[in-house]
Short mmCIF file of C-alpha atoms in Angstrom, two decimals:
data_model
loop_
_atom_site.label_atom_id
_atom_site.label_comp_id
_atom_site.label_asym_id
_atom_site.label_seq_id
_atom_site.Cartn_x
_atom_site.Cartn_y
_atom_site.Cartn_z
CA UNK A 663 -119.23 141.26 -120.10
CA UNK A 664 -119.75 137.66 -120.43
CA UNK A 665 -122.86 137.97 -123.86
CA UNK A 666 -120.77 139.52 -125.82
CA UNK A 667 -117.86 137.47 -124.87
CA UNK A 668 -119.93 134.29 -126.13
CA UNK A 669 -120.72 135.76 -128.75
CA UNK A 670 -117.45 137.11 -130.21
CA UNK A 671 -116.86 133.27 -128.82
CA UNK A 672 -119.85 131.40 -130.14
CA UNK A 673 -120.16 133.30 -133.83
CA UNK A 674 -116.63 132.24 -134.59
CA UNK A 675 -117.16 128.44 -133.34
CA UNK A 676 -119.80 128.09 -136.42
CA UNK A 677 -117.70 129.43 -138.81
CA UNK A 678 -114.97 127.55 -137.83
CA UNK A 679 -117.20 124.13 -137.35
CA UNK A 680 -118.76 124.56 -140.55
CA UNK A 681 -116.69 122.86 -143.68
CA UNK A 682 -115.04 125.75 -146.04
CA UNK A 683 -116.51 126.22 -149.05
CA UNK A 684 -114.02 129.74 -151.10
CA UNK A 685 -117.01 131.51 -149.90
CA UNK A 686 -117.07 131.54 -146.71
CA UNK A 687 -114.32 133.02 -144.53
CA UNK A 688 -111.55 130.58 -143.82
CA UNK A 689 -109.39 132.83 -141.05
CA UNK A 690 -110.61 133.49 -138.25
CA UNK A 691 -108.91 136.46 -135.91
CA UNK A 692 -109.03 137.81 -132.31
CA UNK A 693 -107.98 140.50 -132.01
CA UNK A 694 -106.73 142.73 -128.07
CA UNK A 695 -106.12 146.46 -127.92
CA UNK A 696 -104.54 145.76 -124.59
CA UNK A 697 -106.51 148.73 -121.69
CA UNK A 698 -107.93 149.61 -124.83
CA UNK A 699 -110.63 151.69 -122.38
CA UNK A 700 -114.29 151.32 -124.82
CA UNK A 701 -114.18 154.83 -125.65
CA UNK A 702 -110.85 155.39 -126.61
CA UNK A 703 -111.61 155.32 -130.58
CA UNK A 704 -114.33 157.18 -130.35
CA UNK A 705 -111.91 160.36 -128.86
CA UNK A 706 -109.04 159.42 -131.17
CA UNK A 707 -111.49 158.84 -134.35
CA UNK A 708 -110.69 162.09 -136.42
CA UNK A 709 -107.43 161.04 -136.65
CA UNK A 710 -107.78 156.95 -138.06
CA UNK A 711 -107.14 156.24 -141.77
CA UNK A 712 -105.74 152.73 -142.14
CA UNK A 713 -106.81 149.89 -140.03
CA UNK A 714 -108.95 151.35 -137.32
CA UNK A 715 -110.81 153.40 -139.58
CA UNK A 716 -111.59 150.22 -141.60
CA UNK A 717 -113.19 148.25 -138.24
CA UNK A 718 -114.85 151.99 -137.43
CA UNK A 719 -116.66 152.42 -140.67
CA UNK A 720 -117.46 148.48 -141.84
CA UNK A 721 -117.21 146.84 -138.21
CA UNK A 722 -120.65 145.79 -135.86
CA UNK A 723 -119.61 148.63 -132.71
CA UNK A 724 -120.80 147.50 -129.41
CA UNK A 725 -119.96 150.80 -127.32
CA UNK A 726 -120.68 150.10 -123.85
CA UNK A 727 -118.79 146.56 -124.01
CA UNK A 728 -118.01 145.38 -120.47
CA UNK A 729 -116.48 142.71 -119.03
CA UNK A 730 -118.49 141.74 -116.69
CA UNK A 731 -116.02 141.10 -113.59
CA UNK A 732 -113.97 142.67 -110.71
CA UNK A 733 -110.65 141.29 -111.71
CA UNK A 734 -109.80 144.00 -114.16
CA UNK A 735 -106.12 142.47 -115.62
CA UNK A 736 -104.65 141.91 -118.32
CA UNK A 737 -103.90 137.47 -117.74
CA UNK A 738 -107.67 137.35 -116.51
CA UNK A 739 -109.02 139.51 -119.90
CA UNK A 740 -107.48 137.42 -122.63
CA UNK A 741 -108.22 134.46 -121.36
CA UNK A 742 -112.22 135.86 -121.42
CA UNK A 743 -111.67 136.59 -124.04
CA UNK A 744 -110.57 133.44 -125.77
CA UNK A 745 -112.37 131.28 -122.85
CA UNK A 746 -116.14 133.39 -123.64
CA UNK A 747 -116.03 132.46 -119.60
CA UNK A 748 -115.96 134.96 -115.97
CA UNK A 749 -111.98 134.25 -114.95
CA UNK A 750 -113.95 132.25 -111.50
CA UNK A 751 -114.64 129.31 -114.20
CA UNK A 752 -111.21 129.45 -116.28
CA UNK A 753 -109.26 129.79 -113.45
CA UNK A 754 -107.08 132.98 -114.57
CA UNK A 755 -108.38 135.77 -111.32
CA UNK A 756 -105.06 138.19 -112.11
CA UNK A 757 -101.77 138.61 -113.62
CA UNK A 758 -100.77 136.44 -110.53
CA UNK A 759 -102.04 135.92 -106.74
CA UNK A 760 -101.36 133.25 -104.44
CA UNK A 761 -101.63 130.04 -104.06
CA UNK A 762 -101.80 127.65 -100.47
CA UNK A 763 -98.91 124.89 -100.05
CA UNK A 764 -97.95 123.10 -97.29
CA UNK A 765 -99.14 125.71 -95.14
CA UNK A 766 -97.31 128.42 -97.11
CA UNK A 767 -98.68 130.86 -98.88
CA UNK A 768 -96.86 131.46 -102.44
CA UNK A 769 -96.57 134.14 -105.37
CA UNK A 770 -98.24 132.11 -108.73
CA UNK A 771 -97.48 134.02 -112.08
CA UNK A 772 -100.28 133.79 -114.56
CA UNK A 773 -98.48 131.85 -117.46
CA UNK A 774 -96.53 130.08 -115.23
CA UNK A 775 -95.02 126.32 -116.03
CA UNK A 776 -92.37 125.18 -113.05
CA UNK A 777 -92.42 121.05 -115.83
CA UNK A 778 -91.60 124.09 -118.99
CA UNK A 779 -88.26 125.42 -120.43
CA UNK A 780 -88.35 128.66 -122.62
CA UNK A 781 -86.47 127.45 -125.51
CA UNK A 782 -83.14 128.65 -126.08
CA UNK A 783 -83.40 130.39 -122.67
CA UNK A 784 -82.93 127.17 -120.47
CA UNK A 785 -82.69 128.70 -117.27
CA UNK A 786 -86.29 130.82 -117.58
CA UNK A 787 -88.80 130.38 -115.62
CA UNK A 788 -91.20 127.80 -118.07
CA UNK A 789 -94.67 129.48 -119.97
CA UNK A 790 -98.55 127.06 -121.01
CA UNK A 791 -101.15 127.40 -120.25
CA UNK A 792 -101.25 125.34 -117.48
CA UNK A 793 -103.44 127.32 -114.70
CA UNK A 794 -105.55 127.95 -116.82
CA UNK A 795 -108.99 125.76 -116.66
CA UNK A 796 -111.46 126.06 -119.20
CA UNK A 797 -110.11 125.87 -123.59
CA UNK A 798 -110.71 128.25 -125.57
CA UNK A 799 -111.68 129.04 -129.07
CA UNK A 800 -108.73 128.02 -130.71
CA UNK A 801 -109.03 124.77 -128.63
CA UNK A 802 -113.51 124.19 -130.47
CA UNK A 803 -111.63 125.04 -133.71
CA UNK A 804 -108.71 122.63 -133.81
CA UNK A 805 -111.05 120.28 -132.44
CA UNK A 806 -113.57 120.12 -135.11
CA UNK A 807 -110.36 119.52 -137.79
CA UNK A 808 -107.27 118.90 -136.74
CA UNK A 809 -105.40 120.40 -140.10
CA UNK A 810 -106.58 123.89 -138.86
CA UNK A 811 -103.64 125.73 -137.67
CA UNK A 812 -103.51 127.99 -134.54
CA UNK A 813 -101.26 131.54 -134.43
CA UNK A 814 -101.33 133.35 -131.88
CA UNK A 815 -98.85 136.34 -131.01
CA UNK A 816 -98.04 139.15 -128.49
CA UNK A 817 -94.93 141.07 -126.64
CA UNK A 818 -96.49 139.88 -123.44
CA UNK A 819 -96.57 135.57 -122.57
CA UNK A 820 -99.27 136.57 -120.45
CA UNK A 821 -101.50 137.54 -124.01
CA UNK A 822 -100.04 135.46 -126.70
CA UNK A 823 -101.11 132.24 -124.54
CA UNK A 824 -104.03 133.45 -123.20
CA UNK A 825 -105.83 134.08 -126.58
CA UNK A 826 -105.22 130.97 -127.70
CA UNK A 827 -106.24 129.06 -124.56
CA UNK A 828 -105.33 125.15 -124.29
CA UNK A 829 -104.37 124.81 -127.77
CA UNK A 830 -100.75 124.33 -128.76
CA UNK A 831 -100.10 126.02 -131.92
CA UNK A 832 -97.73 129.00 -133.22
CA UNK A 833 -97.69 130.94 -129.96
CA UNK A 834 -95.04 133.21 -129.77
CA UNK A 835 -94.15 136.18 -127.60
CA UNK A 836 -91.25 139.05 -127.65
CA UNK A 837 -88.53 137.89 -124.99
CA UNK A 838 -87.91 141.32 -123.42
CA UNK A 839 -83.77 141.06 -123.48
CA UNK A 840 -82.88 138.70 -126.44
CA UNK A 841 -86.00 141.41 -128.64
CA UNK A 842 -86.51 137.95 -130.45
CA UNK A 843 -90.38 136.13 -130.23
CA UNK A 844 -89.77 132.72 -128.46
CA UNK A 845 -92.32 129.63 -127.02
CA UNK A 846 -91.42 126.98 -124.84
CA UNK A 847 -91.40 123.40 -125.31
CA UNK A 848 -95.30 123.18 -124.55
CA UNK A 849 -95.91 125.19 -127.97
CA UNK A 850 -92.72 123.31 -129.59
CA UNK A 851 -89.78 121.02 -129.22
CA UNK A 852 -87.14 123.64 -130.92
CA UNK A 853 -88.24 126.39 -133.02
CA UNK A 854 -89.79 126.26 -136.38
CA UNK A 855 -87.85 127.06 -139.47
CA UNK A 856 -90.14 130.18 -140.67
CA UNK A 857 -89.84 131.72 -137.42
CA UNK A 858 -86.50 131.56 -136.69
CA UNK A 859 -86.21 133.62 -139.76
CA UNK A 860 -88.28 136.39 -139.05
CA UNK A 861 -85.91 136.63 -136.53
CA UNK A 862 -82.81 137.17 -138.62
CA UNK A 863 -83.90 138.32 -141.24
CA UNK A 864 -87.01 140.32 -141.47
CA UNK A 865 -87.32 141.69 -137.33
CA UNK A 866 -84.61 144.10 -137.22
CA UNK A 867 -85.85 145.38 -140.11
CA UNK A 868 -88.49 146.70 -138.08
CA UNK A 869 -87.57 146.16 -134.91
CA UNK A 870 -84.68 148.84 -134.61
CA UNK A 871 -85.65 152.10 -133.52
CA UNK A 872 -83.55 153.66 -131.18
CA UNK A 873 -86.09 157.22 -131.50
CA UNK A 874 -89.18 157.75 -131.24
CA UNK A 875 -90.58 160.99 -132.61
CA UNK A 876 -93.95 161.88 -132.93
CA UNK A 877 -96.07 161.07 -135.76
CA UNK A 878 -99.07 162.82 -134.96
CA UNK A 879 -99.77 166.76 -136.75
CA UNK A 880 -100.27 169.43 -135.25
CA UNK A 881 -104.14 170.08 -136.11
CA UNK A 882 -104.78 166.79 -133.34
CA UNK A 883 -103.09 167.48 -130.92
CA UNK A 884 -106.25 169.52 -129.28
CA UNK A 885 -107.22 165.44 -128.34
CA UNK A 886 -105.16 164.60 -125.83
CA UNK A 887 -103.41 166.62 -123.75
CA UNK A 888 -100.93 168.99 -123.79
CA UNK A 889 -97.69 167.08 -124.25
CA UNK A 890 -95.46 167.46 -120.90
CA UNK A 891 -98.52 167.21 -116.88
CA UNK A 892 -96.42 166.82 -113.64
CA UNK A 893 -98.20 163.82 -113.28
CA UNK A 894 -96.66 161.37 -116.44
CA UNK A 895 -94.02 159.48 -114.85
CA UNK A 896 -91.54 160.23 -118.01
CA UNK A 897 -89.00 159.44 -115.62
CA UNK A 898 -87.37 163.04 -116.35
CA UNK A 899 -88.95 163.50 -119.61
CA UNK A 900 -92.39 163.50 -120.82
CA UNK A 901 -92.16 165.20 -123.93
CA UNK A 902 -91.99 163.67 -128.48
CA UNK A 903 -89.32 162.21 -129.10
CA UNK A 904 -87.09 159.76 -126.31
CA UNK A 905 -84.25 158.64 -127.80
CA UNK A 906 -82.81 154.81 -126.01
CA UNK A 907 -79.57 157.18 -125.86
CA UNK A 908 -80.91 159.48 -123.02
CA UNK A 909 -81.95 156.20 -120.77
CA UNK A 910 -79.34 153.13 -122.04
CA UNK A 911 -76.19 152.36 -123.48
CA UNK A 912 -77.35 151.86 -127.47
CA UNK A 913 -74.24 150.30 -128.13
CA UNK A 914 -75.93 147.70 -125.88
CA UNK A 915 -78.21 145.20 -127.45
CA UNK A 916 -80.10 144.14 -123.97
CA UNK A 917 -80.45 147.90 -122.95
CA UNK A 918 -81.39 149.01 -126.04
CA UNK A 919 -84.22 145.50 -126.23
CA UNK A 920 -85.36 147.35 -122.90
CA UNK A 921 -85.94 150.11 -123.92
CA UNK A 922 -88.21 149.53 -126.81
CA UNK A 923 -89.76 146.80 -125.07
CA UNK A 924 -90.65 149.21 -122.30
CA UNK A 925 -91.11 152.85 -123.14
CA UNK A 926 -92.29 152.78 -127.07
CA UNK A 927 -95.14 151.90 -129.64
CA UNK A 928 -92.59 149.34 -131.96
CA UNK A 929 -93.18 146.05 -130.51
CA UNK A 930 -96.65 145.45 -131.65
CA UNK A 931 -95.22 146.36 -134.90
CA UNK A 932 -93.39 143.51 -134.34
CA UNK A 933 -96.25 141.60 -133.49
CA UNK A 934 -97.94 142.64 -136.94
CA UNK A 935 -95.28 141.85 -138.95
CA UNK A 936 -94.62 138.53 -137.70
CA UNK A 937 -98.72 138.08 -137.49
CA UNK A 938 -98.25 138.54 -141.57
CA UNK A 939 -94.37 136.90 -141.82
CA UNK A 940 -97.88 133.94 -140.91
CA UNK A 941 -99.99 134.01 -142.96
CA UNK A 942 -97.84 134.01 -145.78
CA UNK A 943 -95.12 131.22 -144.72
CA UNK A 944 -98.14 129.46 -143.15
CA UNK A 945 -100.67 129.34 -145.34
CA UNK A 946 -103.27 130.87 -143.18
CA UNK A 947 -106.92 130.67 -144.36
CA UNK A 948 -105.74 129.75 -147.41
CA UNK A 949 -105.46 125.33 -147.37
CA UNK A 950 -108.90 123.96 -147.23
CA UNK A 951 -109.18 124.05 -142.45
CA UNK A 952 -110.18 127.20 -140.64
CA UNK A 953 -107.65 128.85 -139.13
CA UNK A 954 -106.93 131.01 -135.70
CA UNK A 955 -104.87 133.88 -135.52
CA UNK A 956 -105.11 135.84 -132.55
CA UNK A 957 -103.22 139.22 -131.56
CA UNK A 958 -102.72 140.55 -128.25
CA UNK A 959 -101.96 144.14 -128.76
CA UNK A 960 -99.29 145.23 -126.41
CA UNK A 961 -98.13 148.62 -126.41
CA UNK A 962 -101.05 151.10 -126.00
CA UNK A 963 -101.14 149.67 -121.69
CA UNK A 964 -97.26 150.26 -122.16
CA UNK A 965 -97.94 153.54 -122.69
CA UNK A 966 -100.99 154.77 -120.96
CA UNK A 967 -100.02 153.35 -117.33
CA UNK A 968 -96.67 155.16 -117.63
CA UNK A 969 -98.59 158.95 -119.06
CA UNK A 970 -101.84 158.23 -119.73
CA UNK A 971 -104.92 157.61 -122.02
CA UNK A 972 -105.02 160.72 -122.91
CA UNK A 973 -100.96 161.74 -124.05
CA UNK A 974 -100.09 163.05 -126.79
CA UNK A 975 -98.19 159.53 -126.24
CA UNK A 976 -100.70 157.47 -126.40
CA UNK A 977 -102.38 159.36 -129.31
CA UNK A 978 -98.98 158.69 -131.07
CA UNK A 979 -99.17 154.91 -130.38
CA UNK A 980 -102.54 154.69 -131.60
CA UNK A 981 -101.65 156.42 -134.97
CA UNK A 982 -99.45 154.02 -135.36
CA UNK A 983 -101.58 151.10 -134.57
CA UNK A 984 -103.62 152.69 -137.32
CA UNK A 985 -101.85 152.15 -140.28
CA UNK A 986 -99.74 148.59 -138.81
CA UNK A 987 -103.68 147.38 -138.40
CA UNK A 988 -104.02 148.85 -142.36
CA UNK A 989 -101.54 147.24 -143.19
CA UNK A 990 -102.55 143.66 -141.68
CA UNK A 991 -105.58 144.21 -143.14
CA UNK A 992 -105.05 145.05 -146.54
CA UNK A 993 -102.35 141.86 -146.47
CA UNK A 994 -105.75 139.41 -145.77
CA UNK A 995 -107.36 141.00 -148.63
CA UNK A 996 -104.77 140.17 -151.11
CA UNK A 997 -104.05 136.77 -149.55
CA UNK A 998 -107.40 135.81 -149.10
CA UNK A 999 -110.05 138.63 -150.70
CA UNK A 1000 -112.49 140.41 -148.48
CA UNK A 1001 -114.89 137.81 -147.75
CA UNK A 1002 -112.23 135.60 -146.81
CA UNK A 1003 -111.84 135.91 -143.01
CA UNK A 1004 -113.24 137.46 -139.94
CA UNK A 1005 -112.41 139.67 -136.80
CA UNK A 1006 -113.13 140.50 -133.59
CA UNK A 1007 -111.14 143.39 -131.80
CA UNK A 1008 -111.75 144.05 -127.91
CA UNK A 1009 -109.50 144.88 -125.26
CA UNK A 1010 -108.53 142.51 -121.85
CA UNK A 1011 -109.82 145.95 -119.34
CA UNK A 1012 -109.81 150.17 -119.52
CA UNK A 1013 -108.20 152.52 -117.42
CA UNK A 1014 -108.37 154.45 -114.90
CA UNK A 1015 -108.29 158.56 -116.50
CA UNK A 1016 -104.86 159.76 -114.49
CA UNK A 1017 -106.41 161.11 -111.17
CA UNK A 1018 -104.54 164.93 -111.37
CA UNK A 1019 -105.74 165.29 -114.64
CA UNK A 1020 -109.87 164.08 -113.53
CA UNK A 1021 -109.27 166.61 -110.40
CA UNK A 1022 -108.85 169.42 -112.76
CA UNK A 1023 -111.71 168.55 -114.67
CA UNK A 1024 -113.91 168.54 -111.34
CA UNK A 1025 -113.55 165.00 -110.52
CA UNK A 1026 -113.51 163.50 -106.84
CA UNK A 1027 -110.13 161.98 -107.54
CA UNK A 1028 -106.60 161.28 -105.79
CA UNK A 1029 -103.64 159.27 -105.49
CA UNK A 1030 -102.82 157.24 -101.88
CA UNK A 1031 -99.98 157.27 -100.39
CA UNK A 1032 -96.97 155.79 -99.00
CA UNK A 1033 -98.30 157.00 -95.78
CA UNK A 1034 -101.76 155.39 -96.95
CA UNK A 1035 -99.85 152.07 -97.49
CA UNK A 1036 -98.30 152.95 -94.18
CA UNK A 1037 -101.90 152.72 -92.32
CA UNK A 1038 -103.44 150.56 -94.72
CA UNK A 1039 -100.77 147.13 -93.58
CA UNK A 1040 -100.77 148.85 -90.08
CA UNK A 1041 -105.42 148.27 -89.71
CA UNK A 1042 -104.68 144.47 -92.26
CA UNK A 1043 -101.85 143.73 -89.32
CA UNK A 1044 -104.09 143.86 -86.23
CA UNK A 1045 -107.36 143.01 -87.86
CA UNK A 1046 -105.45 140.35 -89.38
CA UNK A 1047 -103.71 138.91 -86.09
CA UNK A 1048 -105.44 135.59 -84.23
CA UNK A 1049 -107.40 134.13 -85.94
CA UNK A 1050 -109.56 136.25 -86.82
CA UNK A 1051 -112.98 135.70 -88.95
CA UNK A 1052 -113.26 137.28 -92.06
CA UNK A 1053 -116.31 139.63 -90.95
CA UNK A 1054 -113.45 141.43 -88.20
CA UNK A 1055 -111.30 141.50 -91.33
CA UNK A 1056 -113.67 143.14 -93.53
CA UNK A 1057 -114.80 145.78 -90.25
CA UNK A 1058 -111.55 146.63 -89.78
CA UNK A 1059 -111.17 147.19 -93.99
CA UNK A 1060 -114.52 149.28 -94.64
CA UNK A 1061 -113.29 151.77 -91.85
CA UNK A 1062 -110.29 153.41 -93.75
CA UNK A 1063 -111.19 156.18 -95.75
CA UNK A 1064 -110.14 155.07 -99.22
CA UNK A 1065 -112.41 151.68 -98.94
CA UNK A 1066 -115.67 151.91 -100.44
CA UNK A 1067 -116.49 148.35 -99.38
CA UNK A 1068 -115.23 144.91 -98.34
CA UNK A 1069 -116.57 141.33 -99.15
CA UNK A 1070 -116.26 138.39 -97.30
CA UNK A 1071 -116.00 134.44 -99.53
CA UNK A 1072 -119.64 133.81 -97.72
CA UNK A 1073 -121.08 136.18 -99.14
CA UNK A 1074 -119.07 136.77 -102.78
CA UNK A 1075 -120.97 133.17 -102.85
CA UNK A 1076 -123.84 133.42 -101.45
CA UNK A 1077 -125.75 133.92 -104.34
CA UNK A 1078 -127.04 137.08 -103.36
CA UNK A 1079 -124.55 139.13 -103.67
CA UNK A 1080 -124.85 142.26 -100.95
CA UNK A 1081 -124.93 144.54 -104.03
CA UNK A 1082 -123.73 144.66 -108.31
CA UNK A 1083 -119.71 145.23 -107.59
CA UNK A 1084 -120.22 141.80 -105.10
CA UNK A 1085 -121.83 139.90 -107.85
CA UNK A 1086 -118.25 140.95 -110.82
CA UNK A 1087 -115.98 139.94 -107.50
CA UNK A 1088 -117.79 136.09 -107.59
CA UNK A 1089 -117.18 136.34 -110.83
CA UNK A 1090 -113.56 136.57 -110.32
CA UNK A 1091 -114.09 134.61 -107.39
CA UNK A 1092 -111.85 131.22 -106.53
CA UNK A 1093 -111.76 129.30 -104.13
CA UNK A 1094 -108.24 128.01 -104.68
CA UNK A 1095 -106.28 131.18 -105.37
CA UNK A 1096 -106.70 134.40 -103.72
CA UNK A 1097 -105.14 138.59 -104.20
CA UNK A 1098 -103.37 140.19 -101.52
CA UNK A 1099 -103.45 139.57 -97.55
CA UNK A 1100 -106.92 140.27 -97.45
CA UNK A 1101 -107.67 137.25 -100.00
CA UNK A 1102 -105.99 135.53 -98.04
CA UNK A 1103 -108.20 136.32 -95.52
CA UNK A 1104 -110.71 135.69 -96.73
CA UNK A 1105 -112.38 139.11 -96.96
CA UNK A 1106 -112.07 141.34 -101.22
CA UNK A 1107 -111.92 144.73 -101.12
CA UNK A 1108 -112.81 147.55 -103.36
CA UNK A 1109 -111.85 150.92 -102.90
CA UNK A 1110 -113.36 154.52 -103.31
CA UNK A 1111 -113.53 155.34 -107.42
CA UNK A 1112 -111.33 157.70 -109.01
CA UNK A 1113 -108.64 156.74 -106.52
CA UNK A 1114 -105.20 154.75 -107.18
CA UNK A 1115 -103.86 152.51 -106.30
CA UNK A 1116 -100.35 153.46 -104.36
CA UNK A 1117 -97.28 152.84 -107.16
CA UNK A 1118 -95.29 154.02 -109.71
CA UNK A 1119 -97.13 153.90 -112.65
CA UNK A 1120 -99.44 157.14 -114.08
CA UNK A 1121 -102.18 155.23 -113.69
CA UNK A 1122 -103.35 151.82 -113.54
CA UNK A 1123 -106.88 149.53 -113.41
CA UNK A 1124 -107.87 146.44 -111.56
CA UNK A 1125 -110.52 147.76 -109.85
CA UNK A 1126 -114.54 146.49 -110.76
CA UNK A 1127 -115.59 150.29 -111.64
CA UNK A 1128 -116.51 151.36 -114.93
CA UNK A 1129 -113.40 152.52 -116.46
CA UNK A 1130 -111.98 149.19 -115.51
CA UNK A 1131 -114.36 147.64 -117.50
CA UNK A 1132 -115.58 149.24 -120.84
CA UNK A 1133 -113.60 147.54 -123.76
CA UNK A 1134 -114.27 148.14 -127.59
CA UNK A 1135 -117.12 145.08 -128.58
CA UNK A 1136 -116.22 145.40 -132.58
CA UNK A 1137 -116.39 142.33 -135.20
CA UNK A 1138 -115.89 142.78 -139.17
CA UNK A 1139 -116.31 140.60 -141.87
CA UNK A 1140 -118.06 138.87 -144.59
CA UNK A 1141 -122.50 138.74 -143.07
CA UNK A 1142 -121.88 141.30 -140.16
CA UNK A 1143 -123.50 144.17 -140.52
CA UNK A 1144 -121.78 147.99 -139.97
CA UNK A 1145 -122.67 150.93 -137.36
CA UNK A 1146 -123.11 151.06 -133.50
CA UNK A 1147 -125.05 149.36 -131.22
CA UNK A 1148 -126.04 150.35 -127.41
CA UNK A 1149 -126.92 146.90 -126.44
CA UNK A 1150 -125.15 145.44 -124.32
#
């Protein structure tokens, strides 16, 4: 995706570095829909009537867009979207990774910053973009005009921070337990009045549901799988509607907030409501400067992990998101006019179809078992005993039936990759940051396609295969010609 991502950054940078006469866009929007695989908008196209409908009909759509790196996860993807470079250059190679300190390997979360604190939560681990190496689109806009305003919002901290790159602006994410938008002292020493008012007055009206009912018309049911499948992860219930009272004590705000956060579409509604509030209160795009609004919409990922991309739950989630994005675009038109803003929509990564669903369709797909996990650990323990070479570890890993190939650091760094997948790993590579036990020993591993790693999700991402790298790339705004493009 690097060529197309650079196009996103380059287009917006050109806008942001020009004076802002009345006829030019004064607000740049970068919208990431987490886990929105590149074919999902086409799959569910018939049900869209709101913002997604307009983006699809009026936008320039690159239908074969990909992330050209192996680290198909939230943090790397969002940093790539905002910076226009691969993880090997911006440094965020995973949601978390291992770093060696004083001879010991420790886990590092992508946006952790132990020198920072979360405002209002002094005991919580701090957050900032300190682990990233590169500036991005928000930084470039600010460098051109210090009066520009940078806003980045998401349910996830790593998404809000990633879309803001290194910029210090209005960057907020949802607290799972508290149910309000929070930030760290990297961005503010205290909460600005506007976000305090939003948390206290507006948020309860858009983030208070205890029931998720279907909005999907029966005529659209055929776009998704049947509503109940054994391989979904609804924890005993995998049919809409979902009730908080079935899982938590609804009198306990912490449990209720966690239910919304982990199991429903509602956080994205809160994010878009906060974006609309920011447009009005901060006068985004209305002051003669070019401003930036980044939105990380996370619940497609949450619901996809539990129920899969072709589930009735995902269909319902996208119907809701379509309507919320319609509200956002209507607000932009009312405040700035149709020529006053420009938008890019993409995703941080794609997703594997649920293996059991693929198997039903005759595809060779499977889910690794606990025995596979145990066997892998035994093989790794034996292969890494003593002082092994990366080549020894590689050979042992490649003997496993669910492993397609392994690559040593020398192969990845050689500049003459053994295959196209080695290039994808090179684009996610760091000498000082590694993922997995095999990474400690200088090896990258590629599983066979359509094989899901062990864990509690219905499905996941993280591979270098096309289904995990394929994402939509759509531009909408003045001067952008509508229609599809098959260019990659």
